[in-house]
Amino acid sequence: MIAKLEDYVNSHIQYKESYDNFYDWIRNCKIEIQQCSDSHGEKDSVQKKLNKVKKIIEALPKGEALLQKAIKLSEAALETTGNEGKDSINQEIKQLKIEWENLQQICKDTKKLLEKCLSAWFDYLETSEKKSKWVKEYDGKLKTVEKVDKITPE
């Protein structure tokens, strides 16, 4: 009987540790994403933020594995839990799933925002370069015309 009760306690401890691991992981990801969500700044800064967001997105499968582990362990804990405790665990898992979906959406939105900003930077730099070439070209033509005007008698 005592061994059975110890198993029940261990299943709850494992669930709680798994829950905490996932929650800590997702909180850290959200903090990192939040630091990258400001699209203002120089092109290089925006590019670095985008690279960081892409790395977070690449790490999402790890988060999904942590979530699935928490869900699996919650099922084991639910088998040995009273109704009130079941409601609490089910609510916790529901909240973890919501947090997971929110993180995925934040990653997607932040990546899209930074890509749009970076695209605007490339457009700006391309336009600026074209304008500079145009100014140099017409500046040269203007100087040629000024030389001709100085030579030509009035």
PDB file of N, CA and C in Angstrom, residues 4-85:
ATOM      1  N   LYS A   4       2.423   1.858  -3.311  1.00  0.00           N
ATOM      2  CA  LYS A   4       1.437   2.383  -4.268  1.00  0.00           C
ATOM      3  C   LYS A   4       1.256   3.892  -4.072  1.00  0.00           C
ATOM      4  N   LEU A   5       1.159   4.303  -2.824  1.00  0.00           N
ATOM      5  CA  LEU A   5       1.014   5.731  -2.522  1.00  0.00           C
ATOM      6  C   LEU A   5       2.254   6.514  -2.952  1.00  0.00           C
ATOM      7  N   GLU A   6       3.429   5.912  -2.762  1.00  0.00           N
ATOM      8  CA  GLU A   6       4.665   6.562  -3.206  1.00  0.00           C
ATOM      9  C   GLU A   6       4.668   6.728  -4.725  1.00  0.00           C
ATOM     10  N   ASP A   7       4.147   5.724  -5.436  1.00  0.00           N
ATOM     11  CA  ASP A   7       4.040   5.828  -6.897  1.00  0.00           C
ATOM     12  C   ASP A   7       3.118   6.981  -7.289  1.00  0.00           C
ATOM     13  N   TYR A   8       2.012   7.117  -6.560  1.00  0.00           N
ATOM     14  CA  TYR A   8       1.079   8.218  -6.841  1.00  0.00           C
ATOM     15  C   TYR A   8       1.770   9.570  -6.648  1.00  0.00           C
ATOM     16  N   VAL A   9       2.477   9.674  -5.538  1.00  0.00           N
ATOM     17  CA  VAL A   9       3.191  10.922  -5.241  1.00  0.00           C
ATOM     18  C   VAL A   9       4.247  11.191  -6.305  1.00  0.00           C
ATOM     19  N   ASN A  10       4.985  10.158  -6.682  1.00  0.00           N
ATOM     20  CA  ASN A  10       6.018  10.322  -7.709  1.00  0.00           C
ATOM     21  C   ASN A  10       5.426  10.754  -9.051  1.00  0.00           C
ATOM     22  N   SER A  11       4.274  10.212  -9.408  1.00  0.00           N
ATOM     23  CA  SER A  11       3.660  10.619 -10.679  1.00  0.00           C
ATOM     24  C   SER A  11       3.270  12.095 -10.635  1.00  0.00           C
ATOM     25  N   HIS A  12       2.820  12.562  -9.481  1.00  0.00           N
ATOM     26  CA  HIS A  12       2.476  13.984  -9.334  1.00  0.00           C
ATOM     27  C   HIS A  12       3.729  14.859  -9.360  1.00  0.00           C
ATOM     28  N   ILE A  13       4.784  14.391  -8.724  1.00  0.00           N
ATOM     29  CA  ILE A  13       6.048  15.141  -8.722  1.00  0.00           C
ATOM     30  C   ILE A  13       6.607  15.237 -10.134  1.00  0.00           C
ATOM     31  N   GLN A  14       6.590  14.122 -10.856  1.00  0.00           N
ATOM     32  CA  GLN A  14       7.091  14.130 -12.235  1.00  0.00           C
ATOM     33  C   GLN A  14       6.267  15.068 -13.111  1.00  0.00           C
ATOM     34  N   TYR A  15       4.947  15.035 -12.928  1.00  0.00           N
ATOM     35  CA  TYR A  15       4.088  15.944 -13.693  1.00  0.00           C
ATOM     36  C   TYR A  15       4.437  17.397 -13.376  1.00  0.00           C
ATOM     37  N   LYS A  16       4.555  17.703 -12.093  1.00  0.00           N
ATOM     38  CA  LYS A  16       4.831  19.088 -11.688  1.00  0.00           C
ATOM     39  C   LYS A  16       6.181  19.559 -12.227  1.00  0.00           C
ATOM     40  N   GLU A  17       7.187  18.701 -12.188  1.00  0.00           N
ATOM     41  CA  GLU A  17       8.506  19.067 -12.729  1.00  0.00           C
ATOM     42  C   GLU A  17       8.423  19.300 -14.233  1.00  0.00           C
ATOM     43  N   SER A  18       7.690  18.444 -14.911  1.00  0.00           N
ATOM     44  CA  SER A  18       7.530  18.582 -16.356  1.00  0.00           C
ATOM     45  C   SER A  18       6.766  19.868 -16.689  1.00  0.00           C
ATOM     46  N   TYR A  19       5.730  20.142 -15.922  1.00  0.00           N
ATOM     47  CA  TYR A  19       4.954  21.375 -16.082  1.00  0.00           C
ATOM     48  C   TYR A  19       5.865  22.587 -15.904  1.00  0.00           C
ATOM     49  N   ASP A  20       6.642  22.582 -14.839  1.00  0.00           N
ATOM     50  CA  ASP A  20       7.549  23.703 -14.557  1.00  0.00           C
ATOM     51  C   ASP A  20       8.607  23.867 -15.652  1.00  0.00           C
ATOM     52  N   ASN A  21       9.150  22.753 -16.134  1.00  0.00           N
ATOM     53  CA  ASN A  21      10.153  22.819 -17.206  1.00  0.00           C
ATOM     54  C   ASN A  21       9.579  23.470 -18.459  1.00  0.00           C
ATOM     55  N   PHE A  22       8.386  23.047 -18.842  1.00  0.00           N
ATOM     56  CA  PHE A  22       7.766  23.623 -20.032  1.00  0.00           C
ATOM     57  C   PHE A  22       7.465  25.099 -19.811  1.00  0.00           C
ATOM     58  N   TYR A  23       6.905  25.417 -18.645  1.00  0.00           N
ATOM     59  CA  TYR A  23       6.530  26.804 -18.377  1.00  0.00           C
ATOM     60  C   TYR A  23       7.765  27.716 -18.366  1.00  0.00           C
ATOM     61  N   ASP A  24       8.857  27.244 -17.776  1.00  0.00           N
ATOM     62  CA  ASP A  24      10.102  28.025 -17.778  1.00  0.00           C
ATOM     63  C   ASP A  24      10.624  28.203 -19.197  1.00  0.00           C
ATOM     64  N   TRP A  25      10.586  27.131 -19.980  1.00  0.00           N
ATOM     65  CA  TRP A  25      11.065  27.196 -21.366  1.00  0.00           C
ATOM     66  C   TRP A  25      10.249  28.210 -22.166  1.00  0.00           C
ATOM     67  N   ILE A  26       8.946  28.149 -22.045  1.00  0.00           N
ATOM     68  CA  ILE A  26       8.090  29.033 -22.833  1.00  0.00           C
ATOM     69  C   ILE A  26       8.242  30.482 -22.368  1.00  0.00           C
ATOM     70  N   ARG A  27       8.409  30.682 -21.066  1.00  0.00           N
ATOM     71  CA  ARG A  27       8.602  32.041 -20.535  1.00  0.00           C
ATOM     72  C   ARG A  27       9.897  32.639 -21.084  1.00  0.00           C
ATOM     73  N   ASN A  28      10.965  31.846 -21.099  1.00  0.00           N
ATOM     74  CA  ASN A  28      12.244  32.323 -21.641  1.00  0.00           C
ATOM     75  C   ASN A  28      12.134  32.656 -23.128  1.00  0.00           C
ATOM     76  N   CYS A  29      11.423  31.817 -23.870  1.00  0.00           N
ATOM     77  CA  CYS A  29      11.227  32.099 -25.301  1.00  0.00           C
ATOM     78  C   CYS A  29      10.460  33.402 -25.499  1.00  0.00           C
ATOM     79  N   LYS A  30       9.433  33.607 -24.701  1.00  0.00           N
ATOM     80  CA  LYS A  30       8.639  34.834 -24.836  1.00  0.00           C
ATOM     81  C   LYS A  30       9.479  36.071 -24.511  1.00  0.00           C
ATOM     82  N   ILE A  31      10.343  35.957 -23.527  1.00  0.00           N
ATOM     83  CA  ILE A  31      11.226  37.078 -23.187  1.00  0.00           C
ATOM     84  C   ILE A  31      12.159  37.379 -24.355  1.00  0.00           C
ATOM     85  N   GLU A  32      12.744  36.330 -24.946  1.00  0.00           N
ATOM     86  CA  GLU A  32      13.644  36.525 -26.088  1.00  0.00           C
ATOM     87  C   GLU A  32      12.904  37.131 -27.277  1.00  0.00           C
ATOM     88  N   ILE A  33      11.713  36.629 -27.540  1.00  0.00           N
ATOM     89  CA  ILE A  33      10.913  37.154 -28.656  1.00  0.00           C
ATOM     90  C   ILE A  33      10.566  38.618 -28.404  1.00  0.00           C
ATOM     91  N   GLN A  34      10.205  38.930 -27.184  1.00  0.00           N
ATOM     92  CA  GLN A  34       9.844  40.304 -26.838  1.00  0.00           C
ATOM     93  C   GLN A  34      11.016  41.253 -27.098  1.00  0.00           C
ATOM     94  N   GLN A  35      12.224  40.804 -26.817  1.00  0.00           N
ATOM     95  CA  GLN A  35      13.411  41.623 -27.058  1.00  0.00           C
ATOM     96  C   GLN A  35      13.636  41.848 -28.547  1.00  0.00           C
ATOM     97  N   CYS A  36      13.094  40.979 -29.374  1.00  0.00           N
ATOM     98  CA  CYS A  36      13.281  41.080 -30.829  1.00  0.00           C
ATOM     99  C   CYS A  36      12.105  41.755 -31.528  1.00  0.00           C
ATOM    100  N   SER A  37      11.052  42.048 -30.814  1.00  0.00           N
ATOM    101  CA  SER A  37       9.820  42.499 -31.463  1.00  0.00           C
ATOM    102  C   SER A  37       9.835  43.960 -31.907  1.00  0.00           C
ATOM    103  N   ASP A  38      10.809  44.736 -31.452  1.00  0.00           N
ATOM    104  CA  ASP A  38      10.905  46.134 -31.880  1.00  0.00           C
ATOM    105  C   ASP A  38      11.629  46.183 -33.217  1.00  0.00           C
ATOM    106  N   SER A  39      10.905  46.591 -34.253  1.00  0.00           N
ATOM    107  CA  SER A  39      11.480  46.578 -35.601  1.00  0.00           C
ATOM    108  C   SER A  39      12.242  47.856 -35.932  1.00  0.00           C
ATOM    109  N   HIS A  40      12.332  48.769 -34.999  1.00  0.00           N
ATOM    110  CA  HIS A  40      13.066  50.012 -35.246  1.00  0.00           C
ATOM    111  C   HIS A  40      14.564  49.761 -35.117  1.00  0.00           C
ATOM    112  N   GLY A  41      15.320  50.535 -35.850  1.00  0.00           N
ATOM    113  CA  GLY A  41      16.768  50.420 -35.737  1.00  0.00           C
ATOM    114  C   GLY A  41      17.420  50.228 -37.080  1.00  0.00           C
ATOM    115  N   GLU A  42      18.728  50.116 -37.032  1.00  0.00           N
ATOM    116  CA  GLU A  42      19.523  49.939 -38.245  1.00  0.00           C
ATOM    117  C   GLU A  42      19.249  48.573 -38.864  1.00  0.00           C
ATOM    118  N   LYS A  43      19.576  48.468 -40.141  1.00  0.00           N
ATOM    119  CA  LYS A  43      19.343  47.229 -40.887  1.00  0.00           C
ATOM    120  C   LYS A  43      20.028  46.043 -40.211  1.00  0.00           C
ATOM    121  N   ASP A  44      21.270  46.210 -39.790  1.00  0.00           N
ATOM    122  CA  ASP A  44      22.009  45.116 -39.147  1.00  0.00           C
ATOM    123  C   ASP A  44      21.329  44.655 -37.861  1.00  0.00           C
ATOM    124  N   SER A  45      20.808  45.606 -37.117  1.00  0.00           N
ATOM    125  CA  SER A  45      20.112  45.288 -35.877  1.00  0.00           C
ATOM    126  C   SER A  45      18.849  44.472 -36.162  1.00  0.00           C
ATOM    127  N   VAL A  46      18.107  44.887 -37.171  1.00  0.00           N
ATOM    128  CA  VAL A  46      16.891  44.164 -37.550  1.00  0.00           C
ATOM    129  C   VAL A  46      17.251  42.756 -38.026  1.00  0.00           C
ATOM    130  N   GLN A  47      18.333  42.642 -38.786  1.00  0.00           N
ATOM    131  CA  GLN A  47      18.769  41.330 -39.287  1.00  0.00           C
ATOM    132  C   GLN A  47      19.143  40.407 -38.125  1.00  0.00           C
ATOM    133  N   LYS A  48      19.837  40.945 -37.124  1.00  0.00           N
ATOM    134  CA  LYS A  48      20.214  40.138 -35.954  1.00  0.00           C
ATOM    135  C   LYS A  48      18.970  39.661 -35.203  1.00  0.00           C
ATOM    136  N   LYS A  49      17.992  40.553 -35.061  1.00  0.00           N
ATOM    137  CA  LYS A  49      16.748  40.182 -34.386  1.00  0.00           C
ATOM    138  C   LYS A  49      16.025  39.083 -35.158  1.00  0.00           C
ATOM    139  N   LEU A  50      15.982  39.225 -36.473  1.00  0.00           N
ATOM    140  CA  LEU A  50      15.332  38.214 -37.305  1.00  0.00           C
ATOM    141  C   LEU A  50      16.041  36.868 -37.172  1.00  0.00           C
ATOM    142  N   ASN A  51      17.357  36.877 -37.171  1.00  0.00           N
ATOM    143  CA  ASN A  51      18.116  35.630 -37.002  1.00  0.00           C
ATOM    144  C   ASN A  51      17.809  34.975 -35.659  1.00  0.00           C
ATOM    145  N   LYS A  52      17.686  35.800 -34.618  1.00  0.00           N
ATOM    146  CA  LYS A  52      17.380  35.279 -33.286  1.00  0.00           C
ATOM    147  C   LYS A  52      15.980  34.653 -33.266  1.00  0.00           C
ATOM    148  N   VAL A  53      15.032  35.316 -33.916  1.00  0.00           N
ATOM    149  CA  VAL A  53      13.667  34.786 -33.982  1.00  0.00           C
ATOM    150  C   VAL A  53      13.654  33.456 -34.743  1.00  0.00           C
ATOM    151  N   LYS A  54      14.420  33.389 -35.820  1.00  0.00           N
ATOM    152  CA  LYS A  54      14.487  32.136 -36.589  1.00  0.00           C
ATOM    153  C   LYS A  54      15.053  31.003 -35.737  1.00  0.00           C
ATOM    154  N   LYS A  55      16.033  31.315 -34.887  1.00  0.00           N
ATOM    155  CA  LYS A  55      16.595  30.291 -33.997  1.00  0.00           C
ATOM    156  C   LYS A  55      15.549  29.820 -32.985  1.00  0.00           C
ATOM    157  N   ILE A  56      14.755  30.750 -32.494  1.00  0.00           N
ATOM    158  CA  ILE A  56      13.687  30.383 -31.559  1.00  0.00           C
ATOM    159  C   ILE A  56      12.676  29.485 -32.268  1.00  0.00           C
ATOM    160  N   ILE A  57      12.329  29.839 -33.492  1.00  0.00           N
ATOM    161  CA  ILE A  57      11.382  29.024 -34.264  1.00  0.00           C
ATOM    162  C   ILE A  57      11.950  27.624 -34.501  1.00  0.00           C
ATOM    163  N   GLU A  58      13.247  27.549 -34.758  1.00  0.00           N
ATOM    164  CA  GLU A  58      13.891  26.239 -34.942  1.00  0.00           C
ATOM    165  C   GLU A  58      13.844  25.405 -33.658  1.00  0.00           C
ATOM    166  N   ALA A  59      13.762  26.077 -32.508  1.00  0.00           N
ATOM    167  CA  ALA A  59      13.727  25.373 -31.221  1.00  0.00           C
ATOM    168  C   ALA A  59      12.305  24.991 -30.798  1.00  0.00           C
ATOM    169  N   LEU A  60      11.303  25.384 -31.571  1.00  0.00           N
ATOM    170  CA  LEU A  60       9.920  25.077 -31.195  1.00  0.00           C
ATOM    171  C   LEU A  60       9.646  23.574 -31.043  1.00  0.00           C
ATOM    172  N   PRO A  61      10.248  22.708 -31.854  1.00  0.00           N
ATOM    173  CA  PRO A  61      10.008  21.275 -31.625  1.00  0.00           C
ATOM    174  C   PRO A  61      10.411  20.813 -30.216  1.00  0.00           C
ATOM    175  N   LYS A  62      11.450  21.435 -29.657  1.00  0.00           N
ATOM    176  CA  LYS A  62      11.838  21.104 -28.281  1.00  0.00           C
ATOM    177  C   LYS A  62      10.703  21.475 -27.327  1.00  0.00           C
ATOM    178  N   GLY A  63      10.109  22.641 -27.546  1.00  0.00           N
ATOM    179  CA  GLY A  63       8.994  23.068 -26.711  1.00  0.00           C
ATOM    180  C   GLY A  63       7.794  22.153 -26.850  1.00  0.00           C
ATOM    181  N   GLU A  64       7.544  21.723 -28.079  1.00  0.00           N
ATOM    182  CA  GLU A  64       6.419  20.809 -28.291  1.00  0.00           C
ATOM    183  C   GLU A  64       6.657  19.487 -27.566  1.00  0.00           C
ATOM    184  N   ALA A  65       7.897  19.017 -27.579  1.00  0.00           N
ATOM    185  CA  ALA A  65       8.234  17.779 -26.863  1.00  0.00           C
ATOM    186  C   ALA A  65       8.027  17.955 -25.358  1.00  0.00           C
ATOM    187  N   LEU A  66       8.413  19.116 -24.838  1.00  0.00           N
ATOM    188  CA  LEU A  66       8.204  19.391 -23.410  1.00  0.00           C
ATOM    189  C   LEU A  66       6.714  19.431 -23.079  1.00  0.00           C
ATOM    190  N   LEU A  67       5.922  20.028 -23.962  1.00  0.00           N
ATOM    191  CA  LEU A  67       4.473  20.090 -23.755  1.00  0.00           C
ATOM    192  C   LEU A  67       3.876  18.683 -23.773  1.00  0.00           C
ATOM    193  N   GLN A  68       4.258  17.891 -24.757  1.00  0.00           N
ATOM    194  CA  GLN A  68       3.721  16.526 -24.859  1.00  0.00           C
ATOM    195  C   GLN A  68       4.099  15.692 -23.632  1.00  0.00           C
ATOM    196  N   LYS A  69       5.301  15.905 -23.133  1.00  0.00           N
ATOM    197  CA  LYS A  69       5.731  15.187 -21.926  1.00  0.00           C
ATOM    198  C   LYS A  69       4.863  15.592 -20.736  1.00  0.00           C
ATOM    199  N   ALA A  70       4.594  16.894 -20.609  1.00  0.00           N
ATOM    200  CA  ALA A  70       3.751  17.368 -19.505  1.00  0.00           C
ATOM    201  C   ALA A  70       2.338  16.792 -19.627  1.00  0.00           C
ATOM    202  N   ILE A  71       1.820  16.738 -20.848  1.00  0.00           N
ATOM    203  CA  ILE A  71       0.477  16.183 -21.060  1.00  0.00           C
ATOM    204  C   ILE A  71       0.455  14.703 -20.679  1.00  0.00           C
ATOM    205  N   LYS A  72       1.458  13.970 -21.133  1.00  0.00           N
ATOM    206  CA  LYS A  72       1.532  12.530 -20.836  1.00  0.00           C
ATOM    207  C   LYS A  72       1.613  12.293 -19.328  1.00  0.00           C
ATOM    208  N   LEU A  73       2.465  13.060 -18.666  1.00  0.00           N
ATOM    209  CA  LEU A  73       2.608  12.890 -17.216  1.00  0.00           C
ATOM    210  C   LEU A  73       1.359  13.358 -16.468  1.00  0.00           C
ATOM    211  N   SER A  74       0.643  14.333 -17.034  1.00  0.00           N
ATOM    212  CA  SER A  74      -0.602  14.775 -16.392  1.00  0.00           C
ATOM    213  C   SER A  74      -1.638  13.660 -16.438  1.00  0.00           C
ATOM    214  N   GLU A  75      -1.640  12.906 -17.543  1.00  0.00           N
ATOM    215  CA  GLU A  75      -2.591  11.791 -17.662  1.00  0.00           C
ATOM    216  C   GLU A  75      -2.332  10.746 -16.588  1.00  0.00           C
ATOM    217  N   ALA A  76      -1.063  10.472 -16.328  1.00  0.00           N
ATOM    218  CA  ALA A  76      -0.717   9.516 -15.268  1.00  0.00           C
ATOM    219  C   ALA A  76      -1.134  10.060 -13.901  1.00  0.00           C
ATOM    220  N   ALA A  77      -0.926  11.347 -13.690  1.00  0.00           N
ATOM    221  CA  ALA A  77      -1.295  11.955 -12.408  1.00  0.00           C
ATOM    222  C   ALA A  77      -2.812  12.002 -12.242  1.00  0.00           C
ATOM    223  N   LEU A  78      -3.534  12.208 -13.343  1.00  0.00           N
ATOM    224  CA  LEU A  78      -4.997  12.284 -13.276  1.00  0.00           C
ATOM    225  C   LEU A  78      -5.621  10.969 -12.806  1.00  0.00           C
ATOM    226  N   GLU A  79      -4.972   9.861 -13.128  1.00  0.00           N
ATOM    227  CA  GLU A  79      -5.510   8.551 -12.749  1.00  0.00           C
ATOM    228  C   GLU A  79      -5.576   8.367 -11.236  1.00  0.00           C
ATOM    229  N   THR A  80      -4.754   9.097 -10.520  1.00  0.00           N
ATOM    230  CA  THR A  80      -4.682   8.920  -9.063  1.00  0.00           C
ATOM    231  C   THR A  80      -5.102  10.181  -8.315  1.00  0.00           C
ATOM    232  N   THR A  81      -5.896  11.009  -8.972  1.00  0.00           N
ATOM    233  CA  THR A  81      -6.264  12.296  -8.392  1.00  0.00           C
ATOM    234  C   THR A  81      -7.775  12.374  -8.209  1.00  0.00           C
ATOM    235  N   GLY A  82      -8.188  13.041  -7.138  1.00  0.00           N
ATOM    236  CA  GLY A  82      -9.607  13.279  -6.907  1.00  0.00           C
ATOM    237  C   GLY A  82     -10.153  14.308  -7.887  1.00  0.00           C
ATOM    238  N   ASN A  83     -11.471  14.469  -7.881  1.00  0.00           N
ATOM    239  CA  ASN A  83     -12.129  15.358  -8.850  1.00  0.00           C
ATOM    240  C   ASN A  83     -11.623  16.793  -8.800  1.00  0.00           C
ATOM    241  N   GLU A  84     -11.451  17.316  -7.603  1.00  0.00           N
ATOM    242  CA  GLU A  84     -10.972  18.696  -7.468  1.00  0.00           C
ATOM    243  C   GLU A  84      -9.568  18.839  -8.048  1.00  0.00           C
ATOM    244  N   GLY A  85      -8.723  17.870  -7.759  1.00  0.00           N
ATOM    245  CA  GLY A  85      -7.364  17.872  -8.296  1.00  0.00           C
ATOM    246  C   GLY A  85      -7.348  17.694  -9.801  1.00  0.00           C
TER     247      GLY A  85
END
